[in-house]
Amino acid sequence: MNDQMLEAMFEKFGKVFQPNEILFCEYEPGNDFYLIKEGKVKITKTVGSSIKTLDVLEAGDILGEMAILEEQPRSATAIAVNEVKALNFNRANFEMLMTKNPALAMKLLNIFSVRIYDAKRRLMILLMDDIVGRVADVFLMLHEKNNSNDSFHEVILNTSVEDIANWCAQPVGEVQKVLNQYVKNGKLDLYPDKIIIHNINDFQRIVNQKRKPN
């Protein structure tokens, strides 16, 4: 979607959210979704007695679309980090967009496809009881997202301990302990902004051992 089209659509579908304003809450019914034009939106989810940050979305990202596709309550809460300008589509104008604008429809379908895969992949991680297995599965998921077919050599993940903890929905300190043990065993090198994995297959084997059979 080019800037001219985005501006024209913002006049009709645009909404502005102030910092810390909630776009939607977990568990509430949802009949619309948002395309971020400007700003950042934090996605949080209640896990046990804690609230975990799942992601921070930026311009060009879509959120809340699962309510349209699955007709289910919101699975997470969305909060504006700073001033956010977003296009807001309900079910009726979503269907209009899909039929009147094939290019936009294709873009949305591609985004939806990726989001559905990500949601299922995150659920697979969260369903694993063992934190060691969760951390290993996050490595595999991030490697998959890089679309790399090189499964036998060094893998560099541009991520941090905090990011891994968020994906795992585990305390940063506990995840740090797991990563330190992997470092001690020579399986990876840990840096503030990246993790170098020496053999991703080591972690595939860990996940296979930890994941419960269906």
Coordinates of C-alpha atoms in Angstrom, one line a residue:
M1 CA 0.0 0.0 0.0
N2 CA 1.6 3.3 -1.1
D3 CA 1.6 6.5 1.0
Q4 CA -1.1 8.2 -1.1
M5 CA -3.4 5.2 -0.7
L6 CA -2.7 5.0 3.0
E7 CA -3.5 8.7 3.5
A8 CA -6.7 8.4 1.6
M9 CA -7.8 5.4 3.7
F10 CA -6.8 7.1 6.9
E11 CA -9.3 9.9 6.3
K12 CA -12.1 7.2 6.2
F13 CA -10.8 4.5 8.6
G14 CA -8.2 6.3 10.7
K15 CA -8.0 6.4 14.5
V16 CA -5.5 8.0 16.8
F17 CA -4.4 6.5 20.2
Q18 CA -2.5 8.3 22.8
P19 CA 0.5 6.7 24.8
N20 CA -0.7 3.9 27.1
E21 CA -4.2 4.0 25.6
I22 CA -5.6 0.5 25.1
L23 CA -6.7 -0.5 21.6
F24 CA -8.4 -3.7 22.8
C25 CA -8.2 -6.0 25.8
E26 CA -7.6 -9.8 26.2
Y27 CA -10.8 -11.9 26.3
E28 CA -13.1 -9.1 25.1
P29 CA -15.2 -9.7 21.9
G30 CA -13.5 -8.5 18.8
N31 CA -15.1 -7.5 15.5
D32 CA -12.4 -5.3 14.0
F33 CA -8.7 -5.1 13.4
Y34 CA -6.0 -2.4 12.9
L35 CA -3.2 -1.6 10.4
I36 CA -0.6 0.6 12.1
K37 CA 0.2 3.7 10.1
E38 CA 2.5 5.4 12.7
G39 CA 3.7 4.6 16.2
K40 CA 4.3 1.4 18.2
V41 CA 1.8 -1.0 19.9
K42 CA 2.7 -3.4 22.7
I43 CA 1.0 -6.8 22.7
T44 CA 0.6 -8.3 26.2
K45 CA -0.9 -11.5 27.5
T46 CA -1.8 -12.8 30.9
V47 CA 0.2 -15.9 31.8
G48 CA -0.7 -17.2 35.2
S49 CA -0.4 -14.3 37.6
S50 CA 1.9 -12.3 35.3
I51 CA 1.5 -10.1 32.3
K52 CA 4.0 -10.9 29.5
T53 CA 4.9 -8.8 26.6
L54 CA 4.6 -10.9 23.5
D55 CA 5.6 -8.4 20.8
V56 CA 5.9 -4.7 19.9
L57 CA 4.4 -3.9 16.6
E58 CA 5.3 -0.9 14.3
A59 CA 4.1 0.9 11.2
G60 CA 2.9 -1.6 8.5
D61 CA 2.0 -4.3 11.1
I62 CA -1.6 -5.6 11.5
L63 CA -3.1 -6.5 14.8
G64 CA -6.5 -7.9 16.0
E65 CA -7.1 -9.8 12.8
M66 CA -7.7 -13.1 14.5
A67 CA -11.0 -11.8 15.8
I68 CA -12.2 -11.4 12.2
L69 CA -10.9 -14.7 11.0
E70 CA -11.9 -16.9 14.0
E71 CA -14.7 -15.0 15.6
Q72 CA -13.1 -15.6 18.9
P73 CA -12.5 -13.2 21.9
R74 CA -9.2 -11.3 21.8
S75 CA -6.3 -13.5 22.7
A76 CA -4.1 -10.6 23.9
T77 CA -4.2 -6.9 24.9
A78 CA -2.9 -4.1 22.7
I79 CA -1.6 -0.9 24.2
A80 CA -0.2 2.2 22.4
V81 CA 3.5 2.7 23.3
N82 CA 3.5 6.2 21.9
E83 CA 1.0 8.1 19.8
V84 CA -0.4 5.6 17.3
K85 CA -2.2 6.3 14.1
A86 CA -4.0 3.3 12.7
L87 CA -6.5 2.2 10.2
N88 CA -9.5 0.5 11.8
F89 CA -11.4 -2.1 9.8
N90 CA -14.6 -3.9 10.9
R91 CA -15.9 -7.0 9.4
A92 CA -18.1 -5.2 6.9
N93 CA -15.4 -2.9 5.5
F94 CA -12.9 -5.7 5.7
E95 CA -15.0 -7.7 3.2
M96 CA -15.4 -4.6 1.0
L97 CA -11.6 -4.1 1.0
M98 CA -11.0 -7.7 0.1
T99 CA -13.4 -7.5 -2.9
K100 CA -12.6 -4.0 -4.1
N101 CA -8.8 -4.0 -3.7
P102 CA -7.1 -7.2 -4.8
A103 CA -3.6 -5.9 -4.2
L104 CA -4.5 -5.1 -0.6
A105 CA -6.4 -8.3 -0.2
M106 CA -3.3 -10.3 -1.3
K107 CA -1.1 -8.3 1.2
L108 CA -3.6 -9.0 4.0
L109 CA -3.8 -12.7 3.2
N110 CA 0.0 -13.0 3.2
I111 CA 0.1 -11.2 6.6
F112 CA -2.7 -13.4 8.0
S113 CA -1.0 -16.5 6.8
V114 CA 2.2 -15.5 8.6
R115 CA 0.3 -14.5 11.7
I116 CA -1.6 -17.8 11.9
Y117 CA 1.7 -19.7 11.6
D118 CA 3.3 -17.5 14.3
A119 CA 0.3 -18.0 16.6
K120 CA 0.4 -21.8 16.3
R121 CA 4.2 -21.8 16.7
R122 CA 4.0 -19.7 19.9
L123 CA 1.3 -22.0 21.3
M124 CA 3.6 -25.0 20.7
I125 CA 6.3 -23.3 22.7
L126 CA 3.9 -22.3 25.6
L127 CA 2.5 -25.8 25.8
M128 CA 5.9 -27.2 26.6
D129 CA 6.3 -27.6 30.4
D130 CA 10.1 -27.6 30.5
I131 CA 11.9 -24.2 30.3
V132 CA 15.0 -25.8 28.7
G133 CA 12.7 -27.2 25.9
R134 CA 11.0 -23.8 25.5
V135 CA 14.2 -22.0 25.0
A136 CA 15.4 -24.5 22.5
D137 CA 12.1 -24.3 20.6
V138 CA 12.3 -20.5 20.5
F139 CA 15.7 -20.9 18.8
L140 CA 14.1 -23.3 16.2
M141 CA 11.2 -20.9 15.7
L142 CA 13.5 -17.9 15.1
H143 CA 15.6 -19.9 12.7
E144 CA 12.5 -20.9 10.8
K145 CA 11.4 -17.2 10.6
N146 CA 14.8 -16.5 8.9
N147 CA 13.8 -18.9 6.1
S148 CA 17.1 -20.6 6.3
N149 CA 17.7 -24.0 4.9
D150 CA 21.1 -24.2 6.4
S151 CA 20.4 -26.6 9.3
F152 CA 23.8 -27.9 10.0
H153 CA 26.0 -24.9 10.4
E154 CA 26.3 -21.9 12.6
V155 CA 23.1 -19.9 13.1
I156 CA 23.1 -16.2 14.2
L157 CA 19.9 -15.0 15.8
N158 CA 19.6 -11.2 16.3
T159 CA 17.8 -11.3 19.6
S160 CA 18.4 -10.7 23.3
V161 CA 17.8 -12.7 26.5
E162 CA 14.8 -10.5 27.2
D163 CA 13.3 -11.4 23.8
I164 CA 13.8 -15.1 24.4
A165 CA 12.2 -14.8 27.8
N166 CA 9.2 -13.0 26.3
W167 CA 8.7 -15.8 23.7
C168 CA 9.0 -18.4 26.4
A169 CA 6.7 -16.5 28.8
Q170 CA 9.4 -17.1 31.5
P171 CA 11.3 -14.8 33.9
V172 CA 14.4 -13.3 32.3
G173 CA 16.6 -14.6 35.2
E174 CA 15.5 -18.2 34.7
V175 CA 16.0 -18.0 30.9
Q176 CA 19.5 -16.4 31.6
K177 CA 20.4 -19.5 33.7
V178 CA 19.4 -21.8 30.8
L179 CA 21.4 -19.8 28.3
N180 CA 24.4 -19.7 30.6
Q181 CA 24.3 -23.5 30.8
Y182 CA 24.2 -23.7 27.0
V183 CA 27.2 -21.4 26.9
K184 CA 29.1 -23.5 29.4
N185 CA 28.3 -26.6 27.3
G186 CA 29.7 -25.0 24.2
K187 CA 26.4 -25.0 22.3
L188 CA 26.2 -21.2 21.8
D189 CA 27.8 -17.8 22.3
L190 CA 25.8 -15.2 24.0
Y191 CA 26.0 -11.4 23.3
P192 CA 23.7 -8.5 24.3
D193 CA 22.1 -8.3 20.9
K194 CA 22.6 -11.7 19.3
I195 CA 23.0 -15.4 20.0
I196 CA 25.4 -17.6 17.9
I197 CA 24.2 -21.2 17.8
H198 CA 26.9 -23.6 16.8
N199 CA 24.6 -26.4 15.6
I200 CA 20.9 -25.8 15.4
N201 CA 20.3 -29.6 15.2
D202 CA 21.4 -29.9 18.9
F203 CA 18.3 -27.9 19.8
Q204 CA 16.0 -29.8 17.5
R205 CA 17.0 -32.9 19.4
I206 CA 16.3 -31.2 22.7
V207 CA 12.8 -30.2 21.5
N208 CA 12.1 -33.7 20.2
Q209 CA 13.0 -35.1 23.6
K210 CA 11.0 -32.5 25.6
R211 CA 7.8 -32.3 23.5
K212 CA 5.0 -34.5 24.7
P213 CA 3.6 -36.9 22.1
N214 CA 0.0 -36.2 21.0

